[in-house]
Coordinates of C-alpha atoms in Angstrom, one line a residue:
Chain P
M47 CA 58.5 -35.6 13.6
Q48 CA 60.1 -36.3 10.2
K49 CA 60.2 -33.0 8.2
W50 CA 59.9 -32.5 4.5
A51 CA 63.2 -31.4 2.8
D52 CA 62.4 -28.5 0.6
N53 CA 64.5 -25.4 0.1
R54 CA 61.5 -23.5 -1.2
A55 CA 60.5 -23.1 2.5
W56 CA 62.9 -20.1 2.4
F57 CA 60.0 -18.2 0.8
L58 CA 58.0 -18.7 4.0
I59 CA 60.9 -17.4 6.1
L60 CA 61.6 -14.4 3.8
P61 CA 59.2 -11.9 5.4
V62 CA 60.6 -12.6 8.9
F63 CA 64.1 -12.3 7.5
L64 CA 63.4 -8.9 5.9
V65 CA 61.7 -7.5 9.0
V66 CA 64.3 -8.6 11.4
A67 CA 67.1 -7.7 9.1
F68 CA 65.7 -4.2 8.8
S69 CA 65.6 -3.8 12.6
A70 CA 68.7 -5.8 13.5
I71 CA 71.4 -6.1 10.8
I72 CA 71.4 -2.5 9.6
P73 CA 71.7 -1.1 13.2
L74 CA 74.2 -3.8 14.1
M75 CA 76.4 -2.9 11.1
T76 CA 76.2 0.8 12.2
V77 CA 77.5 -0.3 15.6
V78 CA 80.4 -2.2 14.0
N79 CA 81.1 0.9 11.9
Y80 CA 81.2 3.2 14.9
S81 CA 83.4 0.8 16.9
V82 CA 86.3 1.2 14.5
Q83 CA 86.1 4.9 13.9
D84 CA 86.7 8.1 15.9
I85 CA 83.9 10.4 15.0
L86 CA 85.0 14.0 15.5
G87 CA 82.0 15.7 13.9
P88 CA 79.5 15.3 11.1
G89 CA 81.3 13.9 8.1
M90 CA 84.6 13.8 10.0
S91 CA 85.8 10.4 11.1
V92 CA 89.1 8.6 11.4
F93 CA 89.6 4.9 11.2
V94 CA 91.2 3.8 14.4
G95 CA 91.0 0.0 14.1
S96 CA 90.9 -1.9 17.4
E97 CA 91.8 1.1 19.6
W98 CA 88.4 1.4 21.2
Y99 CA 88.2 -2.3 22.0
K100 CA 91.6 -2.1 23.7
E101 CA 90.5 1.0 25.7
V102 CA 87.2 -0.6 26.7
L103 CA 88.7 -3.9 27.7
H104 CA 91.1 -2.2 30.0
N105 CA 88.6 0.1 31.6
P106 CA 88.4 -0.8 35.3
R107 CA 84.9 0.7 35.6
L108 CA 83.7 -1.7 33.0
H109 CA 85.3 -4.6 34.9
D110 CA 83.4 -3.4 38.0
A111 CA 80.1 -3.2 36.1
L112 CA 80.7 -6.7 34.6
F113 CA 81.5 -8.2 38.0
R114 CA 78.4 -6.5 39.5
Q115 CA 76.3 -7.8 36.7
L116 CA 77.5 -11.4 37.0
T117 CA 77.0 -11.3 40.8
F118 CA 73.5 -9.9 40.3
S119 CA 72.5 -12.4 37.6
F120 CA 73.8 -15.2 39.7
C121 CA 71.9 -14.1 42.8
V122 CA 68.7 -13.6 40.7
L123 CA 68.9 -17.1 39.4
A124 CA 69.8 -18.6 42.7
I125 CA 66.8 -17.1 44.4
E126 CA 64.2 -17.0 41.7
I127 CA 64.4 -20.6 40.4
P128 CA 64.1 -22.5 43.7
L129 CA 61.4 -20.0 44.9
G130 CA 59.5 -20.3 41.6
V131 CA 59.6 -24.0 41.7
G132 CA 58.5 -24.0 45.3
V133 CA 55.5 -21.7 44.6
A134 CA 54.6 -23.8 41.5
L135 CA 54.4 -26.9 43.7
T136 CA 52.0 -25.1 46.1
L137 CA 49.6 -24.2 43.3
P138 CA 46.4 -26.3 43.2
R139 CA 46.8 -29.2 40.8
K140 CA 43.2 -29.2 39.7
K141 CA 41.8 -26.5 37.4
G142 CA 39.2 -24.3 38.9
V143 CA 38.4 -20.7 39.8
W144 CA 41.0 -20.7 42.6
A145 CA 43.7 -21.9 40.3
S146 CA 42.8 -19.4 37.6
T147 CA 42.7 -16.5 40.1
C148 CA 46.1 -17.5 41.4
L149 CA 47.5 -17.6 37.9
V150 CA 46.1 -14.2 37.0
L151 CA 47.4 -12.6 40.2
L152 CA 50.8 -14.2 39.6
A153 CA 51.1 -12.9 36.1
L154 CA 50.2 -9.4 37.1
P155 CA 53.8 -8.2 37.8
L156 CA 54.9 -9.5 34.4
L157 CA 52.5 -7.1 32.5
I158 CA 53.4 -3.9 34.4
P159 CA 55.7 -1.7 32.3
W160 CA 59.2 -1.9 33.6
N161 CA 59.5 1.7 34.6
V162 CA 56.2 1.4 36.5
V163 CA 57.7 -1.5 38.3
G164 CA 60.5 0.9 39.3
T165 CA 58.0 3.5 40.3
I166 CA 56.0 1.0 42.4
W167 CA 59.2 0.1 44.3
V168 CA 60.2 3.7 44.8
M169 CA 56.9 4.3 46.4
F170 CA 57.0 1.1 48.3
S171 CA 60.5 1.5 49.8
R172 CA 61.1 5.2 50.2
P173 CA 61.9 5.8 53.9
D174 CA 59.5 8.7 54.1
I175 CA 56.4 7.6 52.3
G176 CA 56.9 3.9 51.4
L177 CA 55.2 1.1 53.3
A178 CA 58.3 -1.1 53.5
G179 CA 60.6 1.9 54.2
V180 CA 58.5 3.3 57.0
T181 CA 57.8 -0.1 58.5
L182 CA 61.5 -0.9 58.7
N183 CA 62.4 2.4 60.1
E184 CA 59.6 3.1 62.5
I185 CA 58.6 -0.3 63.8
F186 CA 61.8 -2.3 63.6
H187 CA 64.0 0.7 64.1
F188 CA 66.2 -0.5 61.3
P189 CA 67.9 2.5 59.5
Y190 CA 66.9 1.5 56.0
N191 CA 67.5 4.0 53.3
Y192 CA 68.0 2.7 49.8
T193 CA 69.1 6.0 48.3
A194 CA 72.1 6.4 50.6
D195 CA 73.3 3.0 51.5
P196 CA 74.9 1.0 48.6
L197 CA 74.0 -2.4 50.2
H198 CA 70.4 -1.5 50.9
S199 CA 70.1 -0.2 47.4
W200 CA 71.6 -3.3 45.9
L201 CA 69.3 -5.5 48.0
T202 CA 66.2 -3.5 47.1
V203 CA 67.0 -4.0 43.4
L204 CA 67.4 -7.7 44.0
V205 CA 64.1 -8.0 45.9
M206 CA 62.4 -6.0 43.2
D207 CA 63.7 -8.3 40.5
V208 CA 62.6 -11.3 42.6
W209 CA 59.1 -9.8 42.9
H210 CA 59.0 -8.9 39.2
W211 CA 60.2 -12.1 37.7
T212 CA 59.6 -15.1 40.0
P213 CA 56.1 -15.4 38.6
L214 CA 57.6 -16.3 35.2
I215 CA 59.4 -19.3 36.8
V216 CA 56.2 -20.2 38.6
L217 CA 54.1 -20.2 35.4
L218 CA 56.7 -22.2 33.6
G219 CA 57.0 -24.7 36.4
Y220 CA 53.3 -24.9 36.6
A221 CA 53.0 -25.7 32.9
G222 CA 55.5 -28.5 33.4
L223 CA 53.6 -29.9 36.3
Q224 CA 50.3 -29.8 34.4
A225 CA 51.9 -32.1 31.8
I226 CA 52.3 -34.9 34.4
P227 CA 49.6 -37.6 34.0
E228 CA 47.6 -38.3 37.2
A229 CA 48.6 -42.0 36.9
Y230 CA 52.2 -41.2 37.8
Y231 CA 51.1 -39.8 41.2
Q232 CA 48.8 -42.8 41.7
A233 CA 51.7 -45.2 41.0
A234 CA 53.9 -43.3 43.4
K235 CA 51.2 -43.5 46.0
I236 CA 50.9 -47.3 45.6
D237 CA 54.7 -47.6 45.9
G238 CA 54.5 -45.6 49.1
A239 CA 56.9 -42.9 47.7
S240 CA 57.6 -40.0 50.1
R241 CA 56.8 -36.4 49.2
F242 CA 60.4 -35.8 48.4
A243 CA 60.7 -38.9 46.2
V244 CA 57.7 -37.8 44.2
F245 CA 59.4 -34.4 43.7
R246 CA 62.8 -35.8 42.9
Y247 CA 61.8 -38.6 40.5
I248 CA 58.5 -37.4 39.0
Q249 CA 58.0 -33.7 39.2
L250 CA 61.6 -32.5 38.7
P251 CA 62.4 -34.5 35.6
K252 CA 59.2 -33.4 34.0
M253 CA 60.0 -29.8 34.8
R254 CA 63.5 -30.0 33.6
G255 CA 62.7 -28.8 30.0
V256 CA 60.7 -25.8 31.1
L257 CA 63.2 -24.9 33.8
L258 CA 65.9 -24.7 31.3
I259 CA 63.8 -22.4 29.2
A260 CA 63.2 -20.4 32.4
L261 CA 67.0 -20.3 33.1
L262 CA 67.7 -19.1 29.6
L263 CA 65.0 -16.4 29.7
R264 CA 65.9 -15.2 33.2
F265 CA 69.6 -15.1 32.5
M266 CA 69.0 -13.1 29.3
D267 CA 66.7 -10.6 30.9
S268 CA 68.7 -10.2 34.1
F269 CA 71.8 -9.6 32.1
M270 CA 70.2 -6.7 30.3
I271 CA 68.3 -5.2 33.2
Y272 CA 68.1 -1.5 32.7
T273 CA 64.8 0.2 33.4
E274 CA 64.0 -0.9 36.9
P275 CA 67.2 0.0 38.6
F276 CA 67.3 3.2 36.5
V277 CA 64.0 4.3 37.9
L278 CA 64.6 3.0 41.4
T279 CA 68.2 4.1 42.1
G280 CA 69.5 5.7 38.9
G281 CA 72.5 3.3 39.2
G282 CA 73.6 4.8 42.6
P283 CA 74.4 5.5 45.2
G284 CA 77.9 5.8 43.7
N285 CA 78.0 3.0 41.2
S286 CA 76.6 0.3 43.4
T287 CA 73.7 -0.6 41.1
T288 CA 75.2 0.4 37.8
F289 CA 74.8 -2.8 35.7
L290 CA 76.1 -3.3 32.1
S291 CA 73.1 -1.7 30.3
Q292 CA 73.2 1.3 32.5
F293 CA 76.9 1.7 32.0
L294 CA 76.5 1.4 28.3
T295 CA 73.7 3.9 28.1
R296 CA 75.6 6.4 30.2
L297 CA 78.6 6.0 27.9
A298 CA 76.5 6.3 24.6
V299 CA 73.9 8.8 25.4
G300 CA 75.2 10.6 28.5
Q301 CA 78.8 11.2 27.4
F302 CA 78.2 10.6 23.7
D303 CA 81.4 8.5 23.5
V304 CA 80.1 6.7 20.4
G305 CA 83.3 4.8 19.6
P306 CA 83.9 3.2 23.0
A307 CA 80.2 2.7 23.5
A308 CA 79.9 0.8 20.2
A309 CA 83.0 -1.4 20.9
F310 CA 81.5 -2.1 24.3
S311 CA 78.1 -2.9 22.8
L312 CA 79.7 -5.6 20.6
I313 CA 81.6 -7.1 23.5
Y314 CA 78.5 -7.1 25.6
F315 CA 76.5 -8.7 22.8
L316 CA 79.1 -11.4 22.4
I317 CA 79.1 -12.2 26.1
V318 CA 75.3 -12.7 26.1
L319 CA 75.5 -14.7 22.9
L320 CA 78.1 -17.0 24.3
F321 CA 76.0 -17.8 27.4
C322 CA 72.8 -18.2 25.4
F323 CA 74.4 -20.5 22.9
V324 CA 75.4 -22.9 25.6
F325 CA 71.8 -22.8 27.1
Y326 CA 70.2 -23.1 23.7
T327 CA 72.3 -26.1 22.7
T328 CA 71.4 -27.8 26.0
I329 CA 67.7 -27.2 25.4
V330 CA 67.8 -28.5 21.9
N331 CA 69.8 -31.6 22.7
L332 CA 67.6 -32.3 25.7
G333 CA 64.5 -32.2 23.4
K334 CA 66.2 -34.7 21.1
G335 CA 67.0 -37.0 24.0
E336 CA 63.4 -37.1 25.0
A337 CA 62.1 -37.8 21.5
Q338 CA 64.2 -41.0 21.1
Chain U
M263 CA 47.3 -31.0 57.0
R264 CA 49.8 -31.0 54.2
M265 CA 47.4 -29.3 51.9
K266 CA 46.9 -26.6 54.5
K267 CA 50.7 -26.0 54.8
R268 CA 50.8 -25.6 51.0
T269 CA 48.0 -23.1 50.9
V270 CA 49.6 -21.1 53.7
A271 CA 52.9 -20.9 51.8
L272 CA 51.0 -19.9 48.6
L273 CA 49.1 -17.2 50.5
C274 CA 52.3 -15.8 52.0
Y275 CA 53.8 -15.5 48.5
L276 CA 50.7 -13.9 47.1
I277 CA 50.8 -11.3 50.0
F278 CA 54.4 -10.5 49.1
L279 CA 53.3 -10.1 45.5
L280 CA 50.3 -7.9 46.2
L281 CA 51.7 -5.6 48.9
P282 CA 53.6 -3.2 46.6
I283 CA 50.5 -3.1 44.3
Y284 CA 48.2 -2.5 47.2
W285 CA 50.4 0.4 48.2
L286 CA 50.3 1.9 44.7
V287 CA 46.5 1.7 44.6
N288 CA 46.3 3.1 48.1
M289 CA 48.4 6.1 47.1
S290 CA 46.5 6.7 43.9
F291 CA 43.4 7.6 46.0
K292 CA 45.2 10.1 48.2
T293 CA 46.2 13.7 47.5
T294 CA 49.9 14.3 47.3
D295 CA 49.7 16.4 50.4
E296 CA 48.3 13.5 52.3
I297 CA 50.9 11.1 51.0
L298 CA 53.7 13.4 52.2
S299 CA 52.2 14.4 55.5
V300 CA 50.6 11.3 57.1
F301 CA 51.3 7.6 56.9
N302 CA 48.1 5.6 56.8
L303 CA 47.1 2.3 55.4
L304 CA 43.8 3.5 53.9
P305 CA 43.2 7.0 52.4
E306 CA 41.8 9.5 54.9
N307 CA 40.3 11.7 52.3
F308 CA 39.4 9.4 49.5
T309 CA 39.7 11.2 46.2
W310 CA 39.3 10.5 42.4
A311 CA 41.2 13.7 41.6
N312 CA 44.3 11.9 40.4
Y313 CA 42.4 9.9 37.9
A314 CA 40.4 12.9 36.8
M315 CA 43.6 14.8 36.2
I316 CA 44.9 12.0 33.9
F317 CA 41.7 11.7 31.9
T318 CA 41.5 15.5 31.4
D319 CA 45.1 16.4 30.7
P320 CA 46.0 15.6 27.1
S321 CA 49.7 15.2 27.9
W322 CA 48.8 12.3 30.0
Y323 CA 46.0 10.5 28.2
T324 CA 47.6 10.8 24.7
G325 CA 50.5 8.7 26.2
Y326 CA 48.1 5.8 26.6
I327 CA 46.7 6.2 23.1
N328 CA 50.3 6.3 21.7
S329 CA 51.3 3.2 23.6
M330 CA 48.2 1.3 22.5
K331 CA 48.9 2.3 18.9
Y332 CA 52.4 1.0 18.6
V333 CA 51.6 -2.1 20.7
A334 CA 48.7 -3.0 18.3
L335 CA 50.8 -2.3 15.2
N336 CA 53.6 -4.4 16.6
T337 CA 51.3 -7.3 17.4
I338 CA 49.8 -7.3 13.9
I339 CA 53.2 -7.0 12.1
S340 CA 54.8 -9.7 14.3
L341 CA 51.9 -12.2 13.8
T342 CA 51.7 -11.6 10.0
V343 CA 55.4 -12.3 9.4
A344 CA 55.8 -15.0 12.0
L345 CA 52.9 -17.3 11.0
P346 CA 54.4 -18.4 7.6
A347 CA 57.9 -18.5 9.0
A348 CA 56.9 -20.7 12.0
Y349 CA 55.1 -23.0 9.5
G350 CA 58.3 -23.2 7.5
F351 CA 60.4 -24.1 10.5
S352 CA 58.0 -26.6 11.9
R353 CA 57.4 -28.5 8.6
Y354 CA 60.5 -28.3 6.4
N355 CA 64.2 -29.0 6.5
F356 CA 66.0 -26.5 4.3
L357 CA 69.4 -25.2 3.8
G358 CA 70.5 -23.3 6.9
D359 CA 67.3 -23.7 8.9
K360 CA 68.9 -24.3 12.3
H361 CA 71.3 -21.4 11.8
M362 CA 68.5 -19.2 10.8
F363 CA 66.5 -20.1 13.8
F364 CA 69.4 -19.5 16.2
W365 CA 70.1 -16.2 14.5
L366 CA 66.5 -15.1 15.0
L367 CA 66.8 -16.0 18.7
T368 CA 70.0 -14.0 19.1
N369 CA 67.9 -10.9 18.4
K370 CA 65.8 -11.7 21.4
M371 CA 69.0 -12.0 23.4
A372 CA 70.5 -8.7 22.2
P373 CA 70.4 -6.1 24.9
P374 CA 68.3 -3.2 23.7
A375 CA 70.9 -0.8 25.0
V376 CA 73.2 -2.1 22.3
F377 CA 70.8 -1.0 19.6
L378 CA 69.9 2.3 21.2
L379 CA 72.2 4.7 19.3
P380 CA 72.0 3.1 15.8
F381 CA 68.2 3.0 16.0
F382 CA 68.1 6.6 16.9
N383 CA 70.3 7.6 14.0
F384 CA 68.7 5.2 11.6
Y385 CA 65.1 6.1 12.1
Q386 CA 66.0 9.8 12.0
T387 CA 67.7 9.3 8.6
V388 CA 64.7 7.4 7.1
G389 CA 62.3 10.0 8.5
L390 CA 60.4 7.7 10.8
F391 CA 61.5 9.2 14.1
D392 CA 58.8 10.0 16.5
T393 CA 56.1 7.9 14.8
S394 CA 54.3 4.9 16.2
I395 CA 55.5 2.7 13.3
A396 CA 59.1 3.3 14.3
V397 CA 58.6 1.9 17.8
A398 CA 56.5 -0.9 16.4
L399 CA 59.3 -1.9 14.0
A400 CA 61.9 -1.6 16.6
H401 CA 60.0 -3.8 18.9
C402 CA 59.8 -6.4 16.1
L403 CA 63.5 -7.0 16.9
F404 CA 62.6 -9.1 20.0
N405 CA 58.9 -9.8 19.3
V406 CA 59.2 -11.5 15.9
P407 CA 61.8 -14.1 17.1
L408 CA 59.7 -14.8 20.1
A409 CA 56.5 -15.1 18.0
V410 CA 58.3 -17.6 15.7
W411 CA 59.5 -19.6 18.6
I412 CA 56.2 -19.9 20.3
L413 CA 54.2 -20.5 17.1
E414 CA 56.7 -23.1 16.0
G415 CA 56.1 -25.0 19.3
F416 CA 52.3 -25.0 18.8
M417 CA 52.5 -25.9 15.1
S418 CA 54.8 -28.8 15.8
G419 CA 52.0 -30.2 18.0
V420 CA 49.7 -30.5 14.9
P421 CA 50.3 -33.8 13.1
K422 CA 51.7 -33.4 9.6
E423 CA 49.1 -35.9 8.3
I424 CA 46.6 -33.1 8.3
D425 CA 48.6 -31.1 5.9
E426 CA 49.2 -34.1 3.7
T427 CA 45.5 -35.0 3.6
A428 CA 44.5 -31.5 2.7
F429 CA 47.0 -31.3 -0.1
I430 CA 45.7 -34.7 -1.5
D431 CA 42.2 -33.3 -1.3
G432 CA 43.3 -30.5 -3.6
Y433 CA 43.7 -27.6 -1.3
S434 CA 46.1 -25.0 -2.4
F435 CA 48.6 -23.9 0.2
P436 CA 47.1 -20.4 1.0
R437 CA 43.6 -21.9 1.2
F438 CA 44.8 -24.8 3.5
F439 CA 46.7 -22.4 5.6
T440 CA 43.9 -19.9 6.2
T441 CA 40.9 -22.2 6.4
I442 CA 42.3 -25.3 8.1
F443 CA 45.6 -24.7 9.7
I444 CA 45.0 -21.3 11.4
P445 CA 41.8 -22.4 13.1
L446 CA 43.7 -25.5 14.4
I447 CA 46.3 -23.3 16.2
R448 CA 43.9 -20.6 17.4
A449 CA 45.1 -21.0 21.0
G450 CA 48.7 -20.6 19.9
I451 CA 48.0 -17.5 18.0
G452 CA 46.2 -16.0 21.0
V453 CA 49.1 -16.8 23.3
T454 CA 51.5 -15.3 20.8
A455 CA 49.5 -12.2 20.5
F456 CA 49.5 -12.0 24.2
F457 CA 53.3 -12.2 24.4
C458 CA 53.8 -9.6 21.7
F459 CA 51.4 -7.3 23.5
M460 CA 53.2 -8.0 26.8
F461 CA 56.8 -7.4 25.7
S462 CA 55.9 -4.3 23.6
W463 CA 53.8 -2.9 26.4
V464 CA 56.4 -3.2 29.1
E465 CA 59.4 -2.0 27.1
L466 CA 60.6 1.5 27.7
L467 CA 64.1 2.1 26.6
L468 CA 63.6 1.8 22.8
A469 CA 60.1 3.4 23.0
R470 CA 61.5 6.4 24.8
T471 CA 64.5 6.8 22.6
L472 CA 62.6 6.7 19.3
T473 CA 59.9 9.2 20.3
A474 CA 59.9 12.9 21.2
V475 CA 56.5 14.5 21.3
N476 CA 54.0 13.1 18.9
A477 CA 54.3 9.4 19.7
K478 CA 55.5 9.6 23.3
P479 CA 54.3 6.5 25.2
I480 CA 52.8 6.7 28.6
A481 CA 55.8 5.0 30.2
A482 CA 58.0 7.9 29.0
T483 CA 55.6 10.5 30.2
M484 CA 55.9 8.9 33.7
T485 CA 59.7 9.0 33.8
R486 CA 59.7 12.6 32.8
T487 CA 57.4 13.5 35.6
V488 CA 59.8 11.8 38.0
S489 CA 62.7 13.7 36.8
A490 CA 61.1 17.1 36.3
S491 CA 58.8 18.0 39.2
G492 CA 59.0 14.6 40.8
M493 CA 56.6 15.3 43.6
D494 CA 53.2 14.5 42.1
W495 CA 53.1 11.1 43.8
G496 CA 49.3 10.9 43.6
G497 CA 49.2 11.5 39.9
L498 CA 52.1 9.1 39.3
A499 CA 50.4 6.4 41.3
A500 CA 47.2 6.8 39.4
A501 CA 49.0 6.6 36.1
G502 CA 50.8 3.5 37.3
V503 CA 47.5 1.8 38.2
L504 CA 46.1 2.7 34.8
T505 CA 49.1 1.0 33.1
M506 CA 48.3 -2.2 34.9
I507 CA 44.7 -2.4 33.7
P508 CA 45.2 -3.4 30.0
G509 CA 47.6 -6.1 31.1
A510 CA 45.1 -7.5 33.7
I511 CA 42.3 -7.6 31.1
V512 CA 44.5 -9.4 28.6
I513 CA 45.7 -12.0 31.2
W514 CA 42.1 -12.8 32.1
F515 CA 41.4 -13.8 28.5
V516 CA 44.4 -16.1 28.0
R517 CA 44.6 -17.4 31.6
N518 CA 44.0 -21.1 30.6
Y519 CA 46.7 -21.0 27.8
M520 CA 49.1 -18.7 29.5
A521 CA 51.2 -21.4 31.3
K522 CA 51.6 -23.3 28.0
G523 CA 52.6 -20.1 26.2
F524 CA 55.2 -19.3 28.8
A525 CA 56.7 -22.7 28.2
L526 CA 56.8 -21.5 24.5
G527 CA 54.4 -24.2 23.4
R528 CA 56.8 -26.8 24.5
V529 CA 55.0 -28.8 27.1

């Protein structure tokens, strides 16, 4: 669509700018301020330049947390996107009570407060009172204990995230599938296209746009995951489920190391920004390609 | 036969989805003693006591009221500021529009943990700490960009000729916007409100940091129970079930638009 060129449109944007600036720029500037100072007490601070950045960048525990975070985000995307697409394909194509019920059930985990998601999984997987925990231990005689074994703990967090967020991919994929006209399927049928060919040449290209949005949203959210592992495992045992947000919160609120925490915040933000810029540019350019 | 295979796969997934929720509901009808002593799939001594406890204890039920308050405030603020902005982005080219749009989105991408400490200091300095409005404003950080993004998608679906015709017919901008344009994107506004509700309702980190006593949300009440006594599993389960209910009601209303909204109006 051809847009009108008019700089007065800034007046329409102004309220948003003010609100977001109030809750984003002022705090962000505070972070920048903290990150270059050593705050010894109220009203006592020393300018230290890039010292905190150097310290944080050389912190091996940060490297571990970053590596853990990247592995986690990668696993989340690798499981959730194919699974979500798969489930979206099994949803009934025609609208009706059954389709609506499925959608409502699917969306349910998305609207549960994040710490309640953690609580649900604590109750579900505890080896003494949880359904999954007891079943694995008593019936399959598998010594499952997510509070003691780092691997079990990590996998529990992963399964929880899959449970929590796959529905988002399903809903996005379903929205993409709904936009395909029935005529496409009929044409494919006449051509005698196989089920796979229909998926590969009709459904997948139509879902590409929404799947990119899904990728962007999922990457963003998995990269700042905090509440669910905090409630489920508290970052442990050891540091096995300490992801970046958890690490940062511990640094800032737990130990009150404001300077390093601020420096780390900015690095963290820049990492997220970099990835998101790539995804965002891809989405925008893709939209342009389709319009032409 | 193929249809059947699809339905079976779907049912398997739904079972995976509902099992943890079933367990939560199951627990909420048991006494804590029963939870800890026997393992059974249905409550032996069915009890409403956990729910009664929540509805009679002010430290529990005020949590729900507080959460509702800031969620409502946030939804209203987000929609009010996002509507004109989304119109601006969808209709006009102006200096720095693309940069502005990306900058807005970066706020959705910012990890809330980054803003934790400055928010805490900042709201304490301006005297808003421990009020609903503080949490509502803090949640604007990610809800306003999202609202602009979704609304822009829906507004771009409305042909520009409608605006042009209205202006030729002598409508002023505010009158056109409120009497013609807003009714046209009703569905989009509903979906946006749903998303603002959702993200404000599920967020804990900022809500917990910015409140102490007077505006403490239900989610924070729950974490404190875990850490303090930690053993009232029945009460915790009942509180968990109650936090799911507002969401479930809201989903039912937007179920037909939800998919489109999740695609940010871009399908």
